[in-house]
XYZ file of C-alpha atoms in Angstrom:
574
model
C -11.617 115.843 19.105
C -12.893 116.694 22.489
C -9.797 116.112 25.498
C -10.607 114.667 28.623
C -10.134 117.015 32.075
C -7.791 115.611 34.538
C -10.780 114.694 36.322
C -12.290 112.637 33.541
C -9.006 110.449 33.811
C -9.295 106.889 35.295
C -6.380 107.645 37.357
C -8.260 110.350 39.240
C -10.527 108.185 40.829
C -7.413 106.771 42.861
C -5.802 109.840 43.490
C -7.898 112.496 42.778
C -11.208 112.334 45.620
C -11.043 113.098 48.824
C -11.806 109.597 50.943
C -9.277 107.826 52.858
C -8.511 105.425 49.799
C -7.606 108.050 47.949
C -5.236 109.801 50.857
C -3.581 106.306 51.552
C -2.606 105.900 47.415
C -1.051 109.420 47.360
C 0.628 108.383 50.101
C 2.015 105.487 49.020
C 3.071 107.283 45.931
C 5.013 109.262 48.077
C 6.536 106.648 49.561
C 7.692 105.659 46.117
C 9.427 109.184 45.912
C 7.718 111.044 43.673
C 6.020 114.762 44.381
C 2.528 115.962 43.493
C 3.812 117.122 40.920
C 5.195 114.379 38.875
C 2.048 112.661 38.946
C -1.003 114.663 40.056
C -3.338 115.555 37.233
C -1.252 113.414 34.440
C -2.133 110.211 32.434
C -0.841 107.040 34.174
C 0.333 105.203 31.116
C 1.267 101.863 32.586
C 3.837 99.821 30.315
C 3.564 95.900 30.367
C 6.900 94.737 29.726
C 6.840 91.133 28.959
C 11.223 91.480 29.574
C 12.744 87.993 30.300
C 16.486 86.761 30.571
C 14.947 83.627 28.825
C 13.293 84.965 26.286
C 16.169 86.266 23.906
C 13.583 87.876 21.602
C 12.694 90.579 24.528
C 16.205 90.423 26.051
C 16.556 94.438 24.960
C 13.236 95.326 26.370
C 14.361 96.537 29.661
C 16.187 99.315 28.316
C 13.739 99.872 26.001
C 11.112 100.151 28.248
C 13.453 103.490 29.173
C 12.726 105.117 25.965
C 8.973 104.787 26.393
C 9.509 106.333 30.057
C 11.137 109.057 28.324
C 8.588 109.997 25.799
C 5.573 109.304 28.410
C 7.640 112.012 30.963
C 8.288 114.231 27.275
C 4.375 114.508 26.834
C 3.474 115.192 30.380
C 2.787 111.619 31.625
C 3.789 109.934 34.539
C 5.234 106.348 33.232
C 4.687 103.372 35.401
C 6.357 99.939 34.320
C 4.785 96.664 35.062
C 6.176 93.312 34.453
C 3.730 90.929 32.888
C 4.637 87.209 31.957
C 7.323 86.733 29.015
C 6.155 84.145 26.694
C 9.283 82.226 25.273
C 9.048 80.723 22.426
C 12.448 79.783 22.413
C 12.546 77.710 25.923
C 8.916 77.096 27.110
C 7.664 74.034 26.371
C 5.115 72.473 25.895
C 4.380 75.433 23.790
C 3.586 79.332 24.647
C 0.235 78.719 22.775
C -0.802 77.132 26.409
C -0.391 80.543 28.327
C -1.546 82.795 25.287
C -4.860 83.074 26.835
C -2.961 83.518 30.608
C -0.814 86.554 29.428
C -4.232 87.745 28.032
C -6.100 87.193 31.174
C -3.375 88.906 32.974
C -2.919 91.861 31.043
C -6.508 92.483 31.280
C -6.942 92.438 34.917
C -3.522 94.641 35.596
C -5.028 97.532 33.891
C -8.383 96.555 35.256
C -6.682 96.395 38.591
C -4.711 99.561 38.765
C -4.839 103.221 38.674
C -3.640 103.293 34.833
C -5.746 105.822 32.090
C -3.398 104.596 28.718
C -1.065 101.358 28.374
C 2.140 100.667 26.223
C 2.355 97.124 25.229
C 5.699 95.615 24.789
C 5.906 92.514 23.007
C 6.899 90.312 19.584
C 7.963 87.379 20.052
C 5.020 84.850 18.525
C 1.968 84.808 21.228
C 2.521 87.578 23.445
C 1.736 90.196 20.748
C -1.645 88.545 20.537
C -1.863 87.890 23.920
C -1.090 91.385 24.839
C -3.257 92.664 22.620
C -6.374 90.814 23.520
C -5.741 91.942 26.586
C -6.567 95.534 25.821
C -9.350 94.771 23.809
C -11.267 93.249 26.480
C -9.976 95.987 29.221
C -10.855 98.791 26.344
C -8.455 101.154 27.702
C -6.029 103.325 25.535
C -3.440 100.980 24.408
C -0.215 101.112 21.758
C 1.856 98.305 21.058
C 5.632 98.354 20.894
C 6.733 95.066 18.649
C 10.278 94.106 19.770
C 11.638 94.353 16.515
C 13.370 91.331 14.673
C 17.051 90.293 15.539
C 19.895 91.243 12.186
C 19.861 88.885 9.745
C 21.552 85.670 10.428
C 25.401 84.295 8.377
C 27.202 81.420 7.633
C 30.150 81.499 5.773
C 28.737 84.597 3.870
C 25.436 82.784 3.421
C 22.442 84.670 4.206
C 20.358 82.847 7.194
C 16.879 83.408 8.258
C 16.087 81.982 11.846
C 14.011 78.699 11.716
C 13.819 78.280 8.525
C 17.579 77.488 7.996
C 17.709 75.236 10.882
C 15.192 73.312 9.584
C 17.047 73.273 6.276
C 20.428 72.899 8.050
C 19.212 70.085 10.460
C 17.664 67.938 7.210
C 21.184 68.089 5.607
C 22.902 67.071 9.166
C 20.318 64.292 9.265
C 20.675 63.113 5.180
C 25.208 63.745 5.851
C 25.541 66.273 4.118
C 27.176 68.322 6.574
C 29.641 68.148 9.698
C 28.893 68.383 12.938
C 31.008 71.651 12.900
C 29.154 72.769 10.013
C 26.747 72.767 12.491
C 28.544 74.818 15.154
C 28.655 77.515 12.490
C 25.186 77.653 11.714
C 24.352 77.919 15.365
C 26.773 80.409 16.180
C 25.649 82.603 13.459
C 21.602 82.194 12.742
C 20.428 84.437 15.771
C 22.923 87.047 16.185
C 20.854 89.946 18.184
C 18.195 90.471 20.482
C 14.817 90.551 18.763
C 12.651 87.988 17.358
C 12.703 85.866 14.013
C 13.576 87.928 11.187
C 11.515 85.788 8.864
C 8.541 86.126 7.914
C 7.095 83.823 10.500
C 4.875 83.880 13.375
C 6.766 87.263 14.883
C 6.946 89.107 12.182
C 3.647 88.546 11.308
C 1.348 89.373 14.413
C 3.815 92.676 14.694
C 2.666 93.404 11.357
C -0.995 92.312 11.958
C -0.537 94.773 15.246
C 0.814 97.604 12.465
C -2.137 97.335 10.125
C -4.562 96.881 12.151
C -3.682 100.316 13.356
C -2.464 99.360 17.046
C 1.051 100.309 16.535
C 2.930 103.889 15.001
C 3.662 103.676 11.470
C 6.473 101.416 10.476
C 6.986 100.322 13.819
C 6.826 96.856 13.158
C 9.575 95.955 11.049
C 12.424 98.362 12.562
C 15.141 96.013 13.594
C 15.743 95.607 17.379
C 19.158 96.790 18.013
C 18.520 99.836 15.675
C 18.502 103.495 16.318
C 15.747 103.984 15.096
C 13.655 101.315 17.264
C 14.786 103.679 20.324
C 13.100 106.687 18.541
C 10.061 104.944 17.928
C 9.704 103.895 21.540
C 10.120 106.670 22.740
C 7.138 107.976 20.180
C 4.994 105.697 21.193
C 5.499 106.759 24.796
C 4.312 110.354 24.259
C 1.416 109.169 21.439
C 0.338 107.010 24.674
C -0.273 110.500 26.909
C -2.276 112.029 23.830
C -4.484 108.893 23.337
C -4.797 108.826 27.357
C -6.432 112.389 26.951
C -8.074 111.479 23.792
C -9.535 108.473 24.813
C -9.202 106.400 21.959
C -9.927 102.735 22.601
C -9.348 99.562 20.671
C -12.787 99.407 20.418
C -12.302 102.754 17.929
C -9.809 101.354 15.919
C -10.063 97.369 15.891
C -13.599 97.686 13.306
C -14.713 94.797 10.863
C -12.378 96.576 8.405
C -9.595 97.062 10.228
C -9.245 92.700 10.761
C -10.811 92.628 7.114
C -7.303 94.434 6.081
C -5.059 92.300 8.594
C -6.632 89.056 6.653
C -5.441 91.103 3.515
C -1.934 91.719 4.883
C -1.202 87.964 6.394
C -1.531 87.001 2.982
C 0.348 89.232 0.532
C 3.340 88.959 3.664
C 2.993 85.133 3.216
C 2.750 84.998 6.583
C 2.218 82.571 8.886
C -0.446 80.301 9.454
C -0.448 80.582 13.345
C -2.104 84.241 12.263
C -5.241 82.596 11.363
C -5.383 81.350 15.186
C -4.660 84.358 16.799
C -6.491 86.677 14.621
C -10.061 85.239 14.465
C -9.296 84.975 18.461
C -8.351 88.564 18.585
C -11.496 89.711 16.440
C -13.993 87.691 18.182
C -12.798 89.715 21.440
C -13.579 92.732 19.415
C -17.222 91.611 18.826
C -15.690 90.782 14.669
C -17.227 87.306 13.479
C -13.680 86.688 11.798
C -14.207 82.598 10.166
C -11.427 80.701 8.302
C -13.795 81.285 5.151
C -12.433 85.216 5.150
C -8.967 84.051 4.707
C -10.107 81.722 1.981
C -11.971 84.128 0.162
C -9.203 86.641 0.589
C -6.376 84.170 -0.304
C -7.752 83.691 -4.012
C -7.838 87.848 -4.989
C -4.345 88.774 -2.654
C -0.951 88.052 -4.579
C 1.818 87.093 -1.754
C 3.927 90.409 -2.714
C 6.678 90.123 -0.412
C 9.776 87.686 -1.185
C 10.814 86.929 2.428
C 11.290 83.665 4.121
C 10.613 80.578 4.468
C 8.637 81.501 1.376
C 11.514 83.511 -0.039
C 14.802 85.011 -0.011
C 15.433 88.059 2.178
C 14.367 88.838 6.074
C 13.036 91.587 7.819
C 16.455 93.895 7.513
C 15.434 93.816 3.881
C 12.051 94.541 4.337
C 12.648 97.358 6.370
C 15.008 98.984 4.587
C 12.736 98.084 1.413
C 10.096 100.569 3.068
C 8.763 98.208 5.323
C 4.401 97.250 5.840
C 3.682 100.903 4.478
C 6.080 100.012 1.234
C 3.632 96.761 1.216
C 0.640 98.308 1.862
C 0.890 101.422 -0.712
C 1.140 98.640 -3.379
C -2.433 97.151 -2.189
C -4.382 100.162 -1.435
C -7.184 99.095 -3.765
C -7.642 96.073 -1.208
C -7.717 97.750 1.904
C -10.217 100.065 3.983
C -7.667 103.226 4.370
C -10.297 105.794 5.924
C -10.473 104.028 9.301
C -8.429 105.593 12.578
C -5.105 104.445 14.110
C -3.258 104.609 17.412
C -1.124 107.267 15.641
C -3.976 109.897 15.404
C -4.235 110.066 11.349
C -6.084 107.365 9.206
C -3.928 105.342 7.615
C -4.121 106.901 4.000
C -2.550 109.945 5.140
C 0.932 107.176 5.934
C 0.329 105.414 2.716
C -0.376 109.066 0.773
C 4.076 109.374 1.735
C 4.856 105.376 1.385
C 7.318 104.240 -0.667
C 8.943 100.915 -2.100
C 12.591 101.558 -2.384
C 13.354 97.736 -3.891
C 11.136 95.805 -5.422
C 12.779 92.549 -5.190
C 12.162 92.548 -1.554
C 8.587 94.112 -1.651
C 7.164 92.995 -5.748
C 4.874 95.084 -7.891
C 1.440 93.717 -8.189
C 2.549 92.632 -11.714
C 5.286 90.384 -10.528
C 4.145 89.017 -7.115
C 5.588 86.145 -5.606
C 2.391 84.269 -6.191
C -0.651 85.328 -7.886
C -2.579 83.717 -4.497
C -2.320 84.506 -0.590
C 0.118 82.239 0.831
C -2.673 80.251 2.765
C -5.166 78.138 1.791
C -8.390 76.704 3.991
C -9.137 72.584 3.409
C -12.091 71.193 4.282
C -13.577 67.555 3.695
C -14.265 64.685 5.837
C -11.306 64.972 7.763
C -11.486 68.699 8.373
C -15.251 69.321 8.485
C -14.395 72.271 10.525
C -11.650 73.197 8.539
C -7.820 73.262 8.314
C -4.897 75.321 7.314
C -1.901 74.837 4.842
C 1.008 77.478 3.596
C 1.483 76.166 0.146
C 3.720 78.650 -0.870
C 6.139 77.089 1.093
C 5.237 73.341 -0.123
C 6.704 71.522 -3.144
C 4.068 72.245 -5.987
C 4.186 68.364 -7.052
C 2.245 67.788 -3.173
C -0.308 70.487 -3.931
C -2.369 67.162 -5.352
C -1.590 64.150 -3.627
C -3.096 60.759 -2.544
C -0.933 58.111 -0.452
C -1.244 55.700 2.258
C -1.170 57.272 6.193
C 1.132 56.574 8.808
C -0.328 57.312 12.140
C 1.354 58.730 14.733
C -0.277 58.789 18.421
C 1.630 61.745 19.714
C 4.284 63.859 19.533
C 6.557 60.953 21.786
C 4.877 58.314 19.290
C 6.294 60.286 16.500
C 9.490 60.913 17.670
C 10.119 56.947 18.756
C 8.909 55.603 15.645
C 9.623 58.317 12.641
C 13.037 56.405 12.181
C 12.261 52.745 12.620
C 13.276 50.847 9.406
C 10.340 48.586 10.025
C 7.818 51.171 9.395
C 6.157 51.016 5.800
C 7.027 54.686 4.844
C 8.038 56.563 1.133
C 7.929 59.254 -0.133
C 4.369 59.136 -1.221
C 3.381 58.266 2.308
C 1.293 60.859 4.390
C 2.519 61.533 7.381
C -0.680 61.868 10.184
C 0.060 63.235 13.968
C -2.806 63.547 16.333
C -3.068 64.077 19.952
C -1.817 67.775 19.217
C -4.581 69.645 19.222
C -5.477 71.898 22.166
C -6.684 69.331 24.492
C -4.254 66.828 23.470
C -1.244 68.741 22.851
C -1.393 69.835 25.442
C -2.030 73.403 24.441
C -1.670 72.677 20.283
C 2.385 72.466 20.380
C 4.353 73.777 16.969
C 4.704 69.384 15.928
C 2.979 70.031 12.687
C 6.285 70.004 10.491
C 6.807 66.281 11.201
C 10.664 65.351 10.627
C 10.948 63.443 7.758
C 12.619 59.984 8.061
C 16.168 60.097 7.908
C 16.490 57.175 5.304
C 14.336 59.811 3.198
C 16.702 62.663 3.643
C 19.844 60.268 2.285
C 17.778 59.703 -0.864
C 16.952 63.651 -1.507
C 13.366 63.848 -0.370
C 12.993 66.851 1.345
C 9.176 67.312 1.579
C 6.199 65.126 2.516
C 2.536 65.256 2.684
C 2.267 66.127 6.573
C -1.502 66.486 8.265
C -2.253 67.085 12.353
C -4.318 68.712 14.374
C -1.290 70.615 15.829
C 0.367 74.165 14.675
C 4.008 74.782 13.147
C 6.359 77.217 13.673
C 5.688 80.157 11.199
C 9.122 80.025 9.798
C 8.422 75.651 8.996
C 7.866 75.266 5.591
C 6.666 72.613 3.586
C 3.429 70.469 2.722
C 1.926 70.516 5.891
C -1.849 70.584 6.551
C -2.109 72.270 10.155
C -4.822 72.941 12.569
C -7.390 70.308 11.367
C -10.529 70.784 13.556
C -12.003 69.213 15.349
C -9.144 68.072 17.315
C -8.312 64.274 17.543
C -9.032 64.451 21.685
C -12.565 65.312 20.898
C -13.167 62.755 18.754
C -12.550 64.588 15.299
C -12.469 62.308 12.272
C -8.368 62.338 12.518
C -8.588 60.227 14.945
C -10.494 57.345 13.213
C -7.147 56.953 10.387
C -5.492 53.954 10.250
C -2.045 52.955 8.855
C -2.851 52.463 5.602
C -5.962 54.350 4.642
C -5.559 56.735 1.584
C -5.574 60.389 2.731
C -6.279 62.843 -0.621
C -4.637 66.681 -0.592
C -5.939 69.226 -3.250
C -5.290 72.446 -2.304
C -6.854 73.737 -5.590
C -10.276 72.268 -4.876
C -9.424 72.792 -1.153
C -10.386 69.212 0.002
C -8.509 66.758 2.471
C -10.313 63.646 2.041
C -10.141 60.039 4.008
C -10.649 57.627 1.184
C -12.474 55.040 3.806
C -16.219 54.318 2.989
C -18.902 56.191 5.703
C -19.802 52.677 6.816
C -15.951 51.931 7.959
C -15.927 55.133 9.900
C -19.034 54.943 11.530
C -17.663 51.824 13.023
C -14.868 53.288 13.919
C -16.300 56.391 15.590
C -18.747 54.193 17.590
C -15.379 51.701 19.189
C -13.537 55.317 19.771
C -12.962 56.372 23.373
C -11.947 59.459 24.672
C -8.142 60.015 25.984
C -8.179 60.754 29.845
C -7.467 64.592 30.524
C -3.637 65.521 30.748
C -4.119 68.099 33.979
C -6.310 67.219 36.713
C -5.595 70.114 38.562
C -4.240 74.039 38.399
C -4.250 76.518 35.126
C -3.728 73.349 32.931
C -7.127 71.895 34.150
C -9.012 75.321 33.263
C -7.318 75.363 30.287
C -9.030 71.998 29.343
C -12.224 72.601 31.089
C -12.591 75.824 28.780
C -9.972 75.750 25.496
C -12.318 76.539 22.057
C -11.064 75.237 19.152
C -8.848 76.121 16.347
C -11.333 77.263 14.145
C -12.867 79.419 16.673
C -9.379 81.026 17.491
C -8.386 78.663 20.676
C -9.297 81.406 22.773
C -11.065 80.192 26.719
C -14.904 80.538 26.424
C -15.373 82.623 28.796
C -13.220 85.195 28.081
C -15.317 86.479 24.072
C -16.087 89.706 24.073
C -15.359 93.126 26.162
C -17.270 94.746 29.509
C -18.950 92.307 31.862
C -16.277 92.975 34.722
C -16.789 96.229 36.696
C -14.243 98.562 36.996
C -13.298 98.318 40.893
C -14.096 100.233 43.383
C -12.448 102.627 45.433
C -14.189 102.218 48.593
């Protein structure tokens, strides 16, 4: 592989000429106390540290933005760090999913903006792996992610707790009586015990891994648990693989091919992973030029067994899974399904790390001959009330829902819902199907995680603990149950969800992937023609380009304007 010069670097065209531009930034980088030669004639690797005292997930990321400072100065770089917005999943409401595209924007135009010739992203918790990622794509600069890691597994009382997914479970039994109010003290004392995100296999865990197999991130990286030794190590790694790729010049646009998101589609779905994955990849692809559709996870679901057993599908978390051999383990048991000749951030193809991958415990990670399921974990609907399609993880549903027809209860909102779920009045059992609208990206706003509607607490008491759940809205990836997300088009744009009525008999077969309104074409017409459209939630700021520009969920919810890579010149230096 041919090396750049010094002078081919980025970098150089800030510091390296001889105009007064270039004077005044060598100046100024004196003024930040550094000598010729720490910097003069090196890569600027610039890491984006999305570090946040609210954002628990990233709470270790300061320190170990160190280690990748240490590596970058190991391999003859000069490290610059650079604070880019933290997306909480945790505390920001109404959902992260409305500043994905803003972390994305943002990342883009930093390295755009500044002298920088390689970047280290740092990142995990749900959106801004994505986010950060997408970023880079567009910019097409050397980039390497660092995933955050996941937090220890979670106890109570000896019992093995995943994060989400036990709260959920937790919170029904609280609601049904089950349990004490102290009971719950326990569980919220001990289900997140360490920085780092989820340790289930939801939304976290499985855009890290996305980020691993697509090739974005060192080998293994993704599944290392935060607080462990060996997460320093591999920042530190990924510091001084940055300074090679900054002479290299590899791009995203070398490694992030048609096969590389054709084996990330593979991956979501023997991980079981979350359905928020579907969003974020087609998003990320069609920045990469990839014409990603729901129809590839579809296809792909029905040939890709779900081979690891972690939850909210299964039993263990991401401790297990590391220790089990981690997304090489998994991967070495799929080769046949994958495209292992294409490059990596880490400078090998990745049969060369599946040629030494290993499965040390095959309850955490199965053989092909005793999978989990004998399907992906997701499954694409379509019908007259998804004619663009929707999304359900019925791996983590009750089988007896997989085929269901009941009567709908309608809820206008997430503040509808959360009035009403519990009025004794309202005609719901447990063959009802739950409908939310108004949570889509325009009406969310932003397409909030409401898609695992609560079920009624008169329910609970009686032992049901899953419903028939449809909305144009997301769920967390660690939610489980029979809930049919993302259903496009979105109610605010006049998509058939927002024509039910109480009443009308909704139809779920995930085998024959239909979701069908049982209401004759003449009722609906009707109904379409008295519909109006809801008055926009932000009339000014981010929140009204947002809605001005938002794409739907189908299409990856990414802003219109921002598809693709090039068309904004690098600037210049005057």
């Amino acid at each position: 592989m041919q090396r750049l010069t010094p002078e081919q670097l980025r970098s150089h065209q800030w510091y390296g000429t001889e105009g007064l531009r270039s004077f005044s930034h060598r100046a100024r980088t004196r003024q930040l106390g550094l000598s010729a030669e720490e910097h003069m004639g090196k890569p600027v690797v610039g890491i984006l540290n999305t570090w946040s005292e609210l954002n628990p997930c990233h709470i270790h990321l300061r320190e170990r933005a160190q280690d990748v400072k240490r590596g970058v100065w190991q391999a003859g770089g000069y490290p610059v760090e650079l604070p880019v917005m933290s997306l909480s999943e945790t505390f920001q409401k109404p959902t992260t999913m409305l500043y994905r595209n803003l972390l994305a924007m943002e990342t883009e135009e930093l390295l755009r903006s500044h002298p920088i010739d390689a970047a280290v992203l740092m990142g995990g918790c749900d959106k801004t792996t994505p986010a950060l990622i997408m970023g880079a794509i567009s910019m097409d600069i050397p980039a390497i992610f660092v995933p955050c890691g996941p937090m220890i597994p979670g106890n109570h009382r000896g019992e093995l707790l995943g994060s989400g997914s036990d709260m959920w479970r937790y919170w029904a039994d609280k609601q049904a009586g089950l349990i004490t109010e102290a009971d719950m003290e326990d569980v919220l004392s001990g289900i997140a015990r360490s920085p780092g995100h989820c340790m289930t296999m939801g939304t976290a865990s499985t855009m890290t891994s996305v980020a691993e197999v697509l090739g974005m991130t060192l080998p293994g990286a993704a599944a290392i648990p935060a607080v462990a030794s060996a997460h320093n190590r591999m920042a530190a790694a990924s510091g001084r693989r940055a300074v090679e790729m900054a002479w290299e010049d590899l791009r995203p646009s070398a490694v992030l091919t048609a096969e590389a998101y054709a084996d990330a589609v593979t991956t979501i779905l023997a991980l079981g992973g979350s359905t928020n994955a579907v969003i974020h990849l087609i998003a990320m692809a069609r920045r990469s030029g990839v014409p990603l559709t729901l129809d590839d996870f579809d296809e792909a679901s029905r040939r890709v067994p779900v081979l690891a057993d972690l939850k909210p599908s299964g039993a263990y978390v991401m401790e297990h899974f590391h220790l089990a051999g981690g997304l090489p383990g998994l991967l070495s048991r799929i080769k046949d399904l994958l495209h292992p000749d294409r490059p990596t951030v880490g400078g090998r193809p990745m049969r060369e790390t599946l040629a030494a991958a290993e499965v040390y415990d095959d309850k955490v990670i199965r053989r092909r001959d005793d999978p989990m399921s004998q399907e992906g974990g997701l499954a694409v609907l379509r019908g007259n009330l998804a004619p663009d399609g929707a999304v359900i993880k019925h791996v983590a549903a009750e089988p007896r829902l997989l085929k269901h027809t009941g009567p709908a209860v309608v809820f206008d909102g997430h503040a509808d819902l959360v009035r009403r779920i519990n009025d004794e009045s309202l005609p719901i059992t447990a063959d009802s199907v739950l409908v939310l609208r108004g949570a889509g990206p325009h009406g969310g706003p932003g397409m909030p995680e409401h898609g695992m509607l609560p079920i009624p607490d008169r329910l609970l008491k009686m032992g049901v603990r899953d419903m028939v759940r449809i909305s144009d809205a997301r769920m967390s990836g660690t939610s489980y149950g029979a809930c049919v997300l993302h259903v496009a088009p979105e109610s605010h744009v006049g998509g058939p969800l927002a024509l039910v009525r109480d009443g009308d008999p909704i139809t779920l077969d995930v085998e024959a992937r239909r979701l069908t309104l049982e209401v004759p074409e003449e009722e609906l017409a009707r109904r379409r023609a008295a519909w109006q459209p809801p008055k926009p939630a932000f009339r000014r700021g981010y929140g009204a380009m947002f809605d001005a520009h938002i794409m739907q969920a189908d299409q990856g919810c990414d802003f219109d304007f921002l598809l693709g890579t090039g068309g904004a010149p690098e600037p210049g230096m005057g």
